[in-house]
Amino acid sequence: MAAGLLFLLTEASAIAGAILYRPLLGAADGRIPQGADTQALLGALCEVVLVVAVAGTGAALFPVLRRHGEGLALGYAFGRLLEAAVIAVGIVSVLALVTLRRDAGTAADGGADVVLVAVHDWTFLLGPNIALGLNTVVLAYVAYRAWLVPRFIAVLGLVGGPLICASAVAVMFGAYEQLSTAGAVAALPVFAWELALAGWLIVRGFGPRAADGAGVLAP
């Protein structure tokens, strides 16, 4: 149940942070709407919760995944830590941007302003997209092979992980913007995977296979 609640917390905090950041990050001319800096600080707090929840899922699932392949369990746990660390760098860039714009008054220095927004955008691409996609593939693979969850849930992860990674690469090479219809569509399977997984873990848990190590992966 704890892992399921942490997955729900990652979704809620990530969405809240993105919404609260928008007025600040979208002020390309350096002029921030009234209250945007306060909203961004609240968004930063949401993403601190996100960092804890992301790292927490790796820790919560490690004892279960270890019974089905210690290498993959370690990979998932450290992958989630890496994802959390990248998100934390993005939080720092937003906090620095708030300070810069407050100190500059109505308009910030254009160069520094653009750099900080770019740092946040790149951390968003590398953390909640590429790292998330790779971590999703690892967890979904173990869940599928060991029958830890119904197959349709695991398949959502096996499809969604590579898809969101491919979408991130497309964004890197300028195929479309991060916040776009194409990007949202590519993220839907991973979003559905995390919600379905969270619901299953909260209601049913992993079941006896997780406890006795049935379906252990071959080395």
mmCIF file with all atom_site columns, C-alpha atoms in Angstrom:
data_model
loop_
_atom_site.group_PDB
_atom_site.id
_atom_site.type_symbol
_atom_site.label_atom_id
_atom_site.label_alt_id
_atom_site.label_comp_id
_atom_site.label_asym_id
_atom_site.label_entity_id
_atom_site.label_seq_id
_atom_site.pdbx_PDB_ins_code
_atom_site.Cartn_x
_atom_site.Cartn_y
_atom_site.Cartn_z
_atom_site.occupancy
_atom_site.B_iso_or_equiv
_atom_site.pdbx_formal_charge
_atom_site.auth_seq_id
_atom_site.auth_comp_id
_atom_site.auth_asym_id
_atom_site.auth_atom_id
_atom_site.pdbx_PDB_model_num
ATOM 1   C CA . MET A 1 1   ? 0.000  0.000   0.000   1.00 0.00 ? 1   MET A CA 1
ATOM 2   C CA . ALA A 1 2   ? 2.816  2.448   0.853   1.00 0.00 ? 2   ALA A CA 1
ATOM 3   C CA . ALA A 1 3   ? 4.307  2.166   -2.630  1.00 0.00 ? 3   ALA A CA 1
ATOM 4   C CA . GLY A 1 4   ? 0.892  2.768   -4.199  1.00 0.00 ? 4   GLY A CA 1
ATOM 5   C CA . LEU A 1 5   ? 0.351  5.892   -2.146  1.00 0.00 ? 5   LEU A CA 1
ATOM 6   C CA . LEU A 1 6   ? 3.818  7.149   -3.094  1.00 0.00 ? 6   LEU A CA 1
ATOM 7   C CA . PHE A 1 7   ? 3.033  6.674   -6.789  1.00 0.00 ? 7   PHE A CA 1
ATOM 8   C CA . LEU A 1 8   ? -0.170 8.691   -6.381  1.00 0.00 ? 8   LEU A CA 1
ATOM 9   C CA . LEU A 1 9   ? 1.813  11.351  -4.532  1.00 0.00 ? 9   LEU A CA 1
ATOM 10  C CA . THR A 1 10  ? 4.321  11.591  -7.389  1.00 0.00 ? 10  THR A CA 1
ATOM 11  C CA . GLU A 1 11  ? 1.518  12.224  -9.892  1.00 0.00 ? 11  GLU A CA 1
ATOM 12  C CA . ALA A 1 12  ? -0.274 14.804  -7.731  1.00 0.00 ? 12  ALA A CA 1
ATOM 13  C CA . SER A 1 13  ? 2.866  16.733  -6.749  1.00 0.00 ? 13  SER A CA 1
ATOM 14  C CA . ALA A 1 14  ? 4.288  16.726  -10.298 1.00 0.00 ? 14  ALA A CA 1
ATOM 15  C CA . ILE A 1 15  ? 1.069  18.096  -11.788 1.00 0.00 ? 15  ILE A CA 1
ATOM 16  C CA . ALA A 1 16  ? 0.688  20.705  -9.038  1.00 0.00 ? 16  ALA A CA 1
ATOM 17  C CA . GLY A 1 17  ? 4.296  21.841  -9.447  1.00 0.00 ? 17  GLY A CA 1
ATOM 18  C CA . ALA A 1 18  ? 3.979  22.180  -13.222 1.00 0.00 ? 18  ALA A CA 1
ATOM 19  C CA . ILE A 1 19  ? 0.794  24.246  -12.912 1.00 0.00 ? 19  ILE A CA 1
ATOM 20  C CA . LEU A 1 20  ? 2.232  26.524  -10.233 1.00 0.00 ? 20  LEU A CA 1
ATOM 21  C CA . TYR A 1 21  ? 5.478  27.098  -12.166 1.00 0.00 ? 21  TYR A CA 1
ATOM 22  C CA . ARG A 1 22  ? 3.813  28.111  -15.435 1.00 0.00 ? 22  ARG A CA 1
ATOM 23  C CA . PRO A 1 23  ? 3.269  31.854  -14.757 1.00 0.00 ? 23  PRO A CA 1
ATOM 24  C CA . LEU A 1 24  ? 6.918  32.318  -13.744 1.00 0.00 ? 24  LEU A CA 1
ATOM 25  C CA . LEU A 1 25  ? 8.525  30.136  -16.403 1.00 0.00 ? 25  LEU A CA 1
ATOM 26  C CA . GLY A 1 26  ? 6.226  31.445  -19.109 1.00 0.00 ? 26  GLY A CA 1
ATOM 27  C CA . ALA A 1 27  ? 7.160  35.081  -18.504 1.00 0.00 ? 27  ALA A CA 1
ATOM 28  C CA . ALA A 1 28  ? 9.671  35.136  -21.341 1.00 0.00 ? 28  ALA A CA 1
ATOM 29  C CA . ASP A 1 29  ? 9.974  38.938  -21.309 1.00 0.00 ? 29  ASP A CA 1
ATOM 30  C CA . GLY A 1 30  ? 11.186 38.881  -17.698 1.00 0.00 ? 30  GLY A CA 1
ATOM 31  C CA . ARG A 1 31  ? 8.007  40.463  -16.374 1.00 0.00 ? 31  ARG A CA 1
ATOM 32  C CA . ILE A 1 32  ? 6.207  38.268  -13.885 1.00 0.00 ? 32  ILE A CA 1
ATOM 33  C CA . PRO A 1 33  ? 2.469  38.414  -13.190 1.00 0.00 ? 33  PRO A CA 1
ATOM 34  C CA . GLN A 1 34  ? 1.337  39.438  -9.727  1.00 0.00 ? 34  GLN A CA 1
ATOM 35  C CA . GLY A 1 35  ? 1.862  36.553  -7.308  1.00 0.00 ? 35  GLY A CA 1
ATOM 36  C CA . ALA A 1 36  ? 3.775  34.383  -9.786  1.00 0.00 ? 36  ALA A CA 1
ATOM 37  C CA . ASP A 1 37  ? 6.851  34.254  -7.551  1.00 0.00 ? 37  ASP A CA 1
ATOM 38  C CA . THR A 1 38  ? 4.765  33.036  -4.601  1.00 0.00 ? 38  THR A CA 1
ATOM 39  C CA . GLN A 1 39  ? 3.124  30.429  -6.820  1.00 0.00 ? 39  GLN A CA 1
ATOM 40  C CA . ALA A 1 40  ? 6.541  29.266  -7.966  1.00 0.00 ? 40  ALA A CA 1
ATOM 41  C CA . LEU A 1 41  ? 7.683  28.846  -4.368  1.00 0.00 ? 41  LEU A CA 1
ATOM 42  C CA . LEU A 1 42  ? 4.611  26.717  -3.675  1.00 0.00 ? 42  LEU A CA 1
ATOM 43  C CA . GLY A 1 43  ? 5.452  24.766  -6.824  1.00 0.00 ? 43  GLY A CA 1
ATOM 44  C CA . ALA A 1 44  ? 8.964  24.220  -5.497  1.00 0.00 ? 44  ALA A CA 1
ATOM 45  C CA . LEU A 1 45  ? 7.514  22.808  -2.278  1.00 0.00 ? 45  LEU A CA 1
ATOM 46  C CA . CYS A 1 46  ? 5.347  20.472  -4.349  1.00 0.00 ? 46  CYS A CA 1
ATOM 47  C CA . GLU A 1 47  ? 8.420  19.282  -6.198  1.00 0.00 ? 47  GLU A CA 1
ATOM 48  C CA . VAL A 1 48  ? 10.295 18.725  -2.936  1.00 0.00 ? 48  VAL A CA 1
ATOM 49  C CA . VAL A 1 49  ? 7.448  16.367  -2.069  1.00 0.00 ? 49  VAL A CA 1
ATOM 50  C CA . LEU A 1 50  ? 7.878  14.850  -5.543  1.00 0.00 ? 50  LEU A CA 1
ATOM 51  C CA . VAL A 1 51  ? 11.596 14.242  -4.932  1.00 0.00 ? 51  VAL A CA 1
ATOM 52  C CA . VAL A 1 52  ? 10.859 12.459  -1.649  1.00 0.00 ? 52  VAL A CA 1
ATOM 53  C CA . ALA A 1 53  ? 8.055  10.389  -3.216  1.00 0.00 ? 53  ALA A CA 1
ATOM 54  C CA . VAL A 1 54  ? 10.159 9.378   -6.243  1.00 0.00 ? 54  VAL A CA 1
ATOM 55  C CA . ALA A 1 55  ? 13.051 8.237   -4.043  1.00 0.00 ? 55  ALA A CA 1
ATOM 56  C CA . GLY A 1 56  ? 10.548 6.622   -1.688  1.00 0.00 ? 56  GLY A CA 1
ATOM 57  C CA . THR A 1 57  ? 9.080  4.384   -4.390  1.00 0.00 ? 57  THR A CA 1
ATOM 58  C CA . GLY A 1 58  ? 12.523 2.961   -5.102  1.00 0.00 ? 58  GLY A CA 1
ATOM 59  C CA . ALA A 1 59  ? 13.090 2.256   -1.410  1.00 0.00 ? 59  ALA A CA 1
ATOM 60  C CA . ALA A 1 60  ? 9.594  0.845   -0.845  1.00 0.00 ? 60  ALA A CA 1
ATOM 61  C CA . LEU A 1 61  ? 9.766  -1.534  -3.822  1.00 0.00 ? 61  LEU A CA 1
ATOM 62  C CA . PHE A 1 62  ? 13.361 -2.681  -3.352  1.00 0.00 ? 62  PHE A CA 1
ATOM 63  C CA . PRO A 1 63  ? 12.588 -5.543  -0.887  1.00 0.00 ? 63  PRO A CA 1
ATOM 64  C CA . VAL A 1 64  ? 9.964  -6.927  -3.271  1.00 0.00 ? 64  VAL A CA 1
ATOM 65  C CA . LEU A 1 65  ? 11.974 -6.525  -6.477  1.00 0.00 ? 65  LEU A CA 1
ATOM 66  C CA . ARG A 1 66  ? 15.106 -8.006  -4.886  1.00 0.00 ? 66  ARG A CA 1
ATOM 67  C CA . ARG A 1 67  ? 13.346 -11.383 -4.614  1.00 0.00 ? 67  ARG A CA 1
ATOM 68  C CA . HIS A 1 68  ? 12.923 -11.358 -8.380  1.00 0.00 ? 68  HIS A CA 1
ATOM 69  C CA . GLY A 1 69  ? 16.383 -10.140 -9.398  1.00 0.00 ? 69  GLY A CA 1
ATOM 70  C CA . GLU A 1 70  ? 18.778 -8.198  -7.179  1.00 0.00 ? 70  GLU A CA 1
ATOM 71  C CA . GLY A 1 71  ? 20.507 -6.413  -10.053 1.00 0.00 ? 71  GLY A CA 1
ATOM 72  C CA . LEU A 1 72  ? 17.258 -5.049  -11.450 1.00 0.00 ? 72  LEU A CA 1
ATOM 73  C CA . ALA A 1 73  ? 16.093 -4.115  -7.954  1.00 0.00 ? 73  ALA A CA 1
ATOM 74  C CA . LEU A 1 74  ? 19.260 -2.101  -7.373  1.00 0.00 ? 74  LEU A CA 1
ATOM 75  C CA . GLY A 1 75  ? 18.975 -0.576  -10.828 1.00 0.00 ? 75  GLY A CA 1
ATOM 76  C CA . TYR A 1 76  ? 15.453 0.566   -10.137 1.00 0.00 ? 76  TYR A CA 1
ATOM 77  C CA . ALA A 1 77  ? 16.279 1.977   -6.699  1.00 0.00 ? 77  ALA A CA 1
ATOM 78  C CA . PHE A 1 78  ? 19.310 3.921   -7.960  1.00 0.00 ? 78  PHE A CA 1
ATOM 79  C CA . GLY A 1 79  ? 17.425 4.963   -11.085 1.00 0.00 ? 79  GLY A CA 1
ATOM 80  C CA . ARG A 1 80  ? 14.721 6.530   -8.949  1.00 0.00 ? 80  ARG A CA 1
ATOM 81  C CA . LEU A 1 81  ? 17.399 8.295   -6.883  1.00 0.00 ? 81  LEU A CA 1
ATOM 82  C CA . LEU A 1 82  ? 18.911 9.680   -10.085 1.00 0.00 ? 82  LEU A CA 1
ATOM 83  C CA . GLU A 1 83  ? 15.496 10.837  -11.262 1.00 0.00 ? 83  GLU A CA 1
ATOM 84  C CA . ALA A 1 84  ? 14.921 12.557  -7.905  1.00 0.00 ? 84  ALA A CA 1
ATOM 85  C CA . ALA A 1 85  ? 18.352 14.239  -8.059  1.00 0.00 ? 85  ALA A CA 1
ATOM 86  C CA . VAL A 1 86  ? 17.687 15.648  -11.542 1.00 0.00 ? 86  VAL A CA 1
ATOM 87  C CA . ILE A 1 87  ? 14.313 17.009  -10.393 1.00 0.00 ? 87  ILE A CA 1
ATOM 88  C CA . ALA A 1 88  ? 16.060 18.637  -7.411  1.00 0.00 ? 88  ALA A CA 1
ATOM 89  C CA . VAL A 1 89  ? 18.398 20.506  -9.779  1.00 0.00 ? 89  VAL A CA 1
ATOM 90  C CA . GLY A 1 90  ? 15.314 21.833  -11.559 1.00 0.00 ? 90  GLY A CA 1
ATOM 91  C CA . ILE A 1 91  ? 13.898 23.047  -8.244  1.00 0.00 ? 91  ILE A CA 1
ATOM 92  C CA . VAL A 1 92  ? 17.096 24.976  -7.516  1.00 0.00 ? 92  VAL A CA 1
ATOM 93  C CA . SER A 1 93  ? 16.938 26.653  -10.940 1.00 0.00 ? 93  SER A CA 1
ATOM 94  C CA . VAL A 1 94  ? 13.366 27.813  -10.279 1.00 0.00 ? 94  VAL A CA 1
ATOM 95  C CA . LEU A 1 95  ? 14.294 29.169  -6.840  1.00 0.00 ? 95  LEU A CA 1
ATOM 96  C CA . ALA A 1 96  ? 17.246 31.020  -8.390  1.00 0.00 ? 96  ALA A CA 1
ATOM 97  C CA . LEU A 1 97  ? 14.916 32.449  -11.026 1.00 0.00 ? 97  LEU A CA 1
ATOM 98  C CA . VAL A 1 98  ? 12.535 33.703  -8.340  1.00 0.00 ? 98  VAL A CA 1
ATOM 99  C CA . THR A 1 99  ? 15.438 35.426  -6.563  1.00 0.00 ? 99  THR A CA 1
ATOM 100 C CA . LEU A 1 100 ? 16.734 36.930  -9.805  1.00 0.00 ? 100 LEU A CA 1
ATOM 101 C CA . ARG A 1 101 ? 13.383 38.371  -10.808 1.00 0.00 ? 101 ARG A CA 1
ATOM 102 C CA . ARG A 1 102 ? 12.629 39.682  -7.337  1.00 0.00 ? 102 ARG A CA 1
ATOM 103 C CA . ASP A 1 103 ? 16.007 41.425  -7.121  1.00 0.00 ? 103 ASP A CA 1
ATOM 104 C CA . ALA A 1 104 ? 15.688 42.797  -10.636 1.00 0.00 ? 104 ALA A CA 1
ATOM 105 C CA . GLY A 1 105 ? 12.302 44.346  -9.948  1.00 0.00 ? 105 GLY A CA 1
ATOM 106 C CA . THR A 1 106 ? 9.942  44.261  -12.899 1.00 0.00 ? 106 THR A CA 1
ATOM 107 C CA . ALA A 1 107 ? 12.396 42.735  -15.358 1.00 0.00 ? 107 ALA A CA 1
ATOM 108 C CA . ALA A 1 108 ? 15.323 40.387  -14.953 1.00 0.00 ? 108 ALA A CA 1
ATOM 109 C CA . ASP A 1 109 ? 18.575 40.206  -16.831 1.00 0.00 ? 109 ASP A CA 1
ATOM 110 C CA . GLY A 1 110 ? 17.668 38.489  -20.097 1.00 0.00 ? 110 GLY A CA 1
ATOM 111 C CA . GLY A 1 111 ? 20.676 36.168  -20.302 1.00 0.00 ? 111 GLY A CA 1
ATOM 112 C CA . ALA A 1 112 ? 20.508 34.752  -16.790 1.00 0.00 ? 112 ALA A CA 1
ATOM 113 C CA . ASP A 1 113 ? 16.724 34.593  -16.998 1.00 0.00 ? 113 ASP A CA 1
ATOM 114 C CA . VAL A 1 114 ? 16.794 32.462  -20.145 1.00 0.00 ? 114 VAL A CA 1
ATOM 115 C CA . VAL A 1 115 ? 19.538 30.189  -18.786 1.00 0.00 ? 115 VAL A CA 1
ATOM 116 C CA . LEU A 1 116 ? 17.630 29.372  -15.606 1.00 0.00 ? 116 LEU A CA 1
ATOM 117 C CA . VAL A 1 117 ? 14.436 28.609  -17.524 1.00 0.00 ? 117 VAL A CA 1
ATOM 118 C CA . ALA A 1 118 ? 16.475 26.407  -19.870 1.00 0.00 ? 118 ALA A CA 1
ATOM 119 C CA . VAL A 1 119 ? 18.031 24.537  -16.926 1.00 0.00 ? 119 VAL A CA 1
ATOM 120 C CA . HIS A 1 120 ? 14.583 23.793  -15.557 1.00 0.00 ? 120 HIS A CA 1
ATOM 121 C CA . ASP A 1 121 ? 13.312 22.660  -18.966 1.00 0.00 ? 121 ASP A CA 1
ATOM 122 C CA . TRP A 1 122 ? 16.278 20.327  -19.475 1.00 0.00 ? 122 TRP A CA 1
ATOM 123 C CA . THR A 1 123 ? 15.937 18.795  -16.014 1.00 0.00 ? 123 THR A CA 1
ATOM 124 C CA . PHE A 1 124 ? 12.238 18.259  -16.729 1.00 0.00 ? 124 PHE A CA 1
ATOM 125 C CA . LEU A 1 125 ? 13.208 16.460  -19.938 1.00 0.00 ? 125 LEU A CA 1
ATOM 126 C CA . LEU A 1 126 ? 15.967 14.333  -18.394 1.00 0.00 ? 126 LEU A CA 1
ATOM 127 C CA . GLY A 1 127 ? 14.236 13.524  -15.090 1.00 0.00 ? 127 GLY A CA 1
ATOM 128 C CA . PRO A 1 128 ? 10.460 13.064  -15.410 1.00 0.00 ? 128 PRO A CA 1
ATOM 129 C CA . ASN A 1 129 ? 10.840 11.925  -19.035 1.00 0.00 ? 129 ASN A CA 1
ATOM 130 C CA . ILE A 1 130 ? 14.013 9.954   -19.838 1.00 0.00 ? 130 ILE A CA 1
ATOM 131 C CA . ALA A 1 131 ? 14.902 8.709   -16.332 1.00 0.00 ? 131 ALA A CA 1
ATOM 132 C CA . LEU A 1 132 ? 11.240 8.041   -15.596 1.00 0.00 ? 132 LEU A CA 1
ATOM 133 C CA . GLY A 1 133 ? 10.889 6.099   -18.838 1.00 0.00 ? 133 GLY A CA 1
ATOM 134 C CA . LEU A 1 134 ? 13.905 3.896   -18.106 1.00 0.00 ? 134 LEU A CA 1
ATOM 135 C CA . ASN A 1 135 ? 12.766 3.256   -14.537 1.00 0.00 ? 135 ASN A CA 1
ATOM 136 C CA . THR A 1 136 ? 9.300  2.390   -15.796 1.00 0.00 ? 136 THR A CA 1
ATOM 137 C CA . VAL A 1 137 ? 10.705 -0.214  -18.185 1.00 0.00 ? 137 VAL A CA 1
ATOM 138 C CA . VAL A 1 138 ? 12.712 -1.885  -15.391 1.00 0.00 ? 138 VAL A CA 1
ATOM 139 C CA . LEU A 1 139 ? 9.778  -2.073  -12.979 1.00 0.00 ? 139 LEU A CA 1
ATOM 140 C CA . ALA A 1 140 ? 7.262  -3.112  -15.634 1.00 0.00 ? 140 ALA A CA 1
ATOM 141 C CA . TYR A 1 141 ? 9.626  -5.827  -16.909 1.00 0.00 ? 141 TYR A CA 1
ATOM 142 C CA . VAL A 1 142 ? 9.993  -7.373  -13.455 1.00 0.00 ? 142 VAL A CA 1
ATOM 143 C CA . ALA A 1 143 ? 6.250  -7.046  -12.812 1.00 0.00 ? 143 ALA A CA 1
ATOM 144 C CA . TYR A 1 144 ? 5.465  -8.721  -16.140 1.00 0.00 ? 144 TYR A CA 1
ATOM 145 C CA . ARG A 1 145 ? 7.953  -11.592 -15.835 1.00 0.00 ? 145 ARG A CA 1
ATOM 146 C CA . ALA A 1 146 ? 7.116  -12.336 -12.186 1.00 0.00 ? 146 ALA A CA 1
ATOM 147 C CA . TRP A 1 147 ? 3.326  -11.799 -12.515 1.00 0.00 ? 147 TRP A CA 1
ATOM 148 C CA . LEU A 1 148 ? 3.406  -9.217  -9.723  1.00 0.00 ? 148 LEU A CA 1
ATOM 149 C CA . VAL A 1 149 ? 0.470  -7.331  -11.253 1.00 0.00 ? 149 VAL A CA 1
ATOM 150 C CA . PRO A 1 150 ? -2.068 -8.134  -14.001 1.00 0.00 ? 150 PRO A CA 1
ATOM 151 C CA . ARG A 1 151 ? -0.443 -8.298  -17.402 1.00 0.00 ? 151 ARG A CA 1
ATOM 152 C CA . PHE A 1 152 ? -2.336 -5.313  -18.844 1.00 0.00 ? 152 PHE A CA 1
ATOM 153 C CA . ILE A 1 153 ? -0.873 -3.046  -16.150 1.00 0.00 ? 153 ILE A CA 1
ATOM 154 C CA . ALA A 1 154 ? 2.665  -4.259  -16.823 1.00 0.00 ? 154 ALA A CA 1
ATOM 155 C CA . VAL A 1 155 ? 2.157  -3.828  -20.580 1.00 0.00 ? 155 VAL A CA 1
ATOM 156 C CA . LEU A 1 156 ? 1.182  -0.191  -20.030 1.00 0.00 ? 156 LEU A CA 1
ATOM 157 C CA . GLY A 1 157 ? 4.611  0.333   -18.461 1.00 0.00 ? 157 GLY A CA 1
ATOM 158 C CA . LEU A 1 158 ? 6.449  -1.631  -21.125 1.00 0.00 ? 158 LEU A CA 1
ATOM 159 C CA . VAL A 1 159 ? 4.813  0.503   -23.811 1.00 0.00 ? 159 VAL A CA 1
ATOM 160 C CA . GLY A 1 160 ? 4.838  3.807   -21.957 1.00 0.00 ? 160 GLY A CA 1
ATOM 161 C CA . GLY A 1 161 ? 8.470  3.743   -20.809 1.00 0.00 ? 161 GLY A CA 1
ATOM 162 C CA . PRO A 1 162 ? 10.070 3.541   -24.269 1.00 0.00 ? 162 PRO A CA 1
ATOM 163 C CA . LEU A 1 163 ? 7.444  5.898   -25.687 1.00 0.00 ? 163 LEU A CA 1
ATOM 164 C CA . ILE A 1 164 ? 8.156  8.722   -23.249 1.00 0.00 ? 164 ILE A CA 1
ATOM 165 C CA . CYS A 1 165 ? 11.916 8.236   -23.783 1.00 0.00 ? 165 CYS A CA 1
ATOM 166 C CA . ALA A 1 166 ? 11.429 8.452   -27.550 1.00 0.00 ? 166 ALA A CA 1
ATOM 167 C CA . SER A 1 167 ? 9.296  11.562  -27.105 1.00 0.00 ? 167 SER A CA 1
ATOM 168 C CA . ALA A 1 168 ? 12.037 13.188  -24.991 1.00 0.00 ? 168 ALA A CA 1
ATOM 169 C CA . VAL A 1 169 ? 14.598 12.471  -27.699 1.00 0.00 ? 169 VAL A CA 1
ATOM 170 C CA . ALA A 1 170 ? 12.234 13.997  -30.270 1.00 0.00 ? 170 ALA A CA 1
ATOM 171 C CA . VAL A 1 171 ? 11.979 17.131  -28.128 1.00 0.00 ? 171 VAL A CA 1
ATOM 172 C CA . MET A 1 172 ? 15.779 17.261  -27.841 1.00 0.00 ? 172 MET A CA 1
ATOM 173 C CA . PHE A 1 173 ? 16.093 17.381  -31.608 1.00 0.00 ? 173 PHE A CA 1
ATOM 174 C CA . GLY A 1 174 ? 13.362 19.974  -32.007 1.00 0.00 ? 174 GLY A CA 1
ATOM 175 C CA . ALA A 1 175 ? 10.582 17.782  -33.441 1.00 0.00 ? 175 ALA A CA 1
ATOM 176 C CA . TYR A 1 176 ? 8.065  19.467  -31.132 1.00 0.00 ? 176 TYR A CA 1
ATOM 177 C CA . GLU A 1 177 ? 7.887  21.383  -27.852 1.00 0.00 ? 177 GLU A CA 1
ATOM 178 C CA . GLN A 1 178 ? 7.966  19.740  -24.441 1.00 0.00 ? 178 GLN A CA 1
ATOM 179 C CA . LEU A 1 179 ? 4.547  21.105  -23.574 1.00 0.00 ? 179 LEU A CA 1
ATOM 180 C CA . SER A 1 180 ? 2.624  20.133  -26.693 1.00 0.00 ? 180 SER A CA 1
ATOM 181 C CA . THR A 1 181 ? -0.157 17.816  -27.826 1.00 0.00 ? 181 THR A CA 1
ATOM 182 C CA . ALA A 1 182 ? 2.368  15.273  -29.122 1.00 0.00 ? 182 ALA A CA 1
ATOM 183 C CA . GLY A 1 183 ? 4.275  15.331  -25.825 1.00 0.00 ? 183 GLY A CA 1
ATOM 184 C CA . ALA A 1 184 ? 1.073  14.902  -23.814 1.00 0.00 ? 184 ALA A CA 1
ATOM 185 C CA . VAL A 1 185 ? -0.052 11.952  -25.950 1.00 0.00 ? 185 VAL A CA 1
ATOM 186 C CA . ALA A 1 186 ? 3.345  10.267  -25.545 1.00 0.00 ? 186 ALA A CA 1
ATOM 187 C CA . ALA A 1 187 ? 3.111  10.659  -21.761 1.00 0.00 ? 187 ALA A CA 1
ATOM 188 C CA . LEU A 1 188 ? -0.385 9.188   -21.435 1.00 0.00 ? 188 LEU A CA 1
ATOM 189 C CA . PRO A 1 189 ? 0.629  5.487   -21.245 1.00 0.00 ? 189 PRO A CA 1
ATOM 190 C CA . VAL A 1 190 ? 3.131  6.168   -18.427 1.00 0.00 ? 190 VAL A CA 1
ATOM 191 C CA . PHE A 1 191 ? 0.534  8.279   -16.616 1.00 0.00 ? 191 PHE A CA 1
ATOM 192 C CA . ALA A 1 192 ? -1.996 5.432   -16.975 1.00 0.00 ? 192 ALA A CA 1
ATOM 193 C CA . TRP A 1 193 ? 0.630  2.901   -15.839 1.00 0.00 ? 193 TRP A CA 1
ATOM 194 C CA . GLU A 1 194 ? 1.410  4.775   -12.640 1.00 0.00 ? 194 GLU A CA 1
ATOM 195 C CA . LEU A 1 195 ? -2.252 5.336   -11.795 1.00 0.00 ? 195 LEU A CA 1
ATOM 196 C CA . ALA A 1 196 ? -3.175 1.712   -12.509 1.00 0.00 ? 196 ALA A CA 1
ATOM 197 C CA . LEU A 1 197 ? -0.161 0.412   -10.579 1.00 0.00 ? 197 LEU A CA 1
ATOM 198 C CA . ALA A 1 198 ? -0.901 2.705   -7.638  1.00 0.00 ? 198 ALA A CA 1
ATOM 199 C CA . GLY A 1 199 ? -4.540 1.622   -7.539  1.00 0.00 ? 199 GLY A CA 1
ATOM 200 C CA . TRP A 1 200 ? -3.622 -2.064  -7.689  1.00 0.00 ? 200 TRP A CA 1
ATOM 201 C CA . LEU A 1 201 ? -1.000 -1.765  -4.951  1.00 0.00 ? 201 LEU A CA 1
ATOM 202 C CA . ILE A 1 202 ? -3.364 0.133   -2.671  1.00 0.00 ? 202 ILE A CA 1
ATOM 203 C CA . VAL A 1 203 ? -6.284 -2.253  -3.167  1.00 0.00 ? 203 VAL A CA 1
ATOM 204 C CA . ARG A 1 204 ? -4.575 -5.621  -3.692  1.00 0.00 ? 204 ARG A CA 1
ATOM 205 C CA . GLY A 1 205 ? -0.833 -5.331  -3.180  1.00 0.00 ? 205 GLY A CA 1
ATOM 206 C CA . PHE A 1 206 ? 1.633  -7.560  -5.027  1.00 0.00 ? 206 PHE A CA 1
ATOM 207 C CA . GLY A 1 207 ? 0.171  -10.776 -3.645  1.00 0.00 ? 207 GLY A CA 1
ATOM 208 C CA . PRO A 1 208 ? 1.874  -14.016 -2.519  1.00 0.00 ? 208 PRO A CA 1
ATOM 209 C CA . ARG A 1 209 ? 4.311  -14.145 -5.451  1.00 0.00 ? 209 ARG A CA 1
ATOM 210 C CA . ALA A 1 210 ? 6.008  -11.015 -4.152  1.00 0.00 ? 210 ALA A CA 1
ATOM 211 C CA . ALA A 1 211 ? 6.375  -12.494 -0.695  1.00 0.00 ? 211 ALA A CA 1
ATOM 212 C CA . ASP A 1 212 ? 7.700  -15.936 -1.610  1.00 0.00 ? 212 ASP A CA 1
ATOM 213 C CA . GLY A 1 213 ? 9.811  -14.975 -4.617  1.00 0.00 ? 213 GLY A CA 1
ATOM 214 C CA . ALA A 1 214 ? 7.813  -17.093 -7.081  1.00 0.00 ? 214 ALA A CA 1
ATOM 215 C CA . GLY A 1 215 ? 8.708  -16.264 -10.640 1.00 0.00 ? 215 GLY A CA 1
ATOM 216 C CA . VAL A 1 216 ? 12.286 -15.245 -9.825  1.00 0.00 ? 216 VAL A CA 1
ATOM 217 C CA . LEU A 1 217 ? 14.056 -14.046 -12.939 1.00 0.00 ? 217 LEU A CA 1
ATOM 218 C CA . ALA A 1 218 ? 16.789 -16.161 -14.360 1.00 0.00 ? 218 ALA A CA 1
ATOM 219 C CA . PRO A 1 219 ? 20.237 -14.538 -14.169 1.00 0.00 ? 219 PRO A CA 1
#
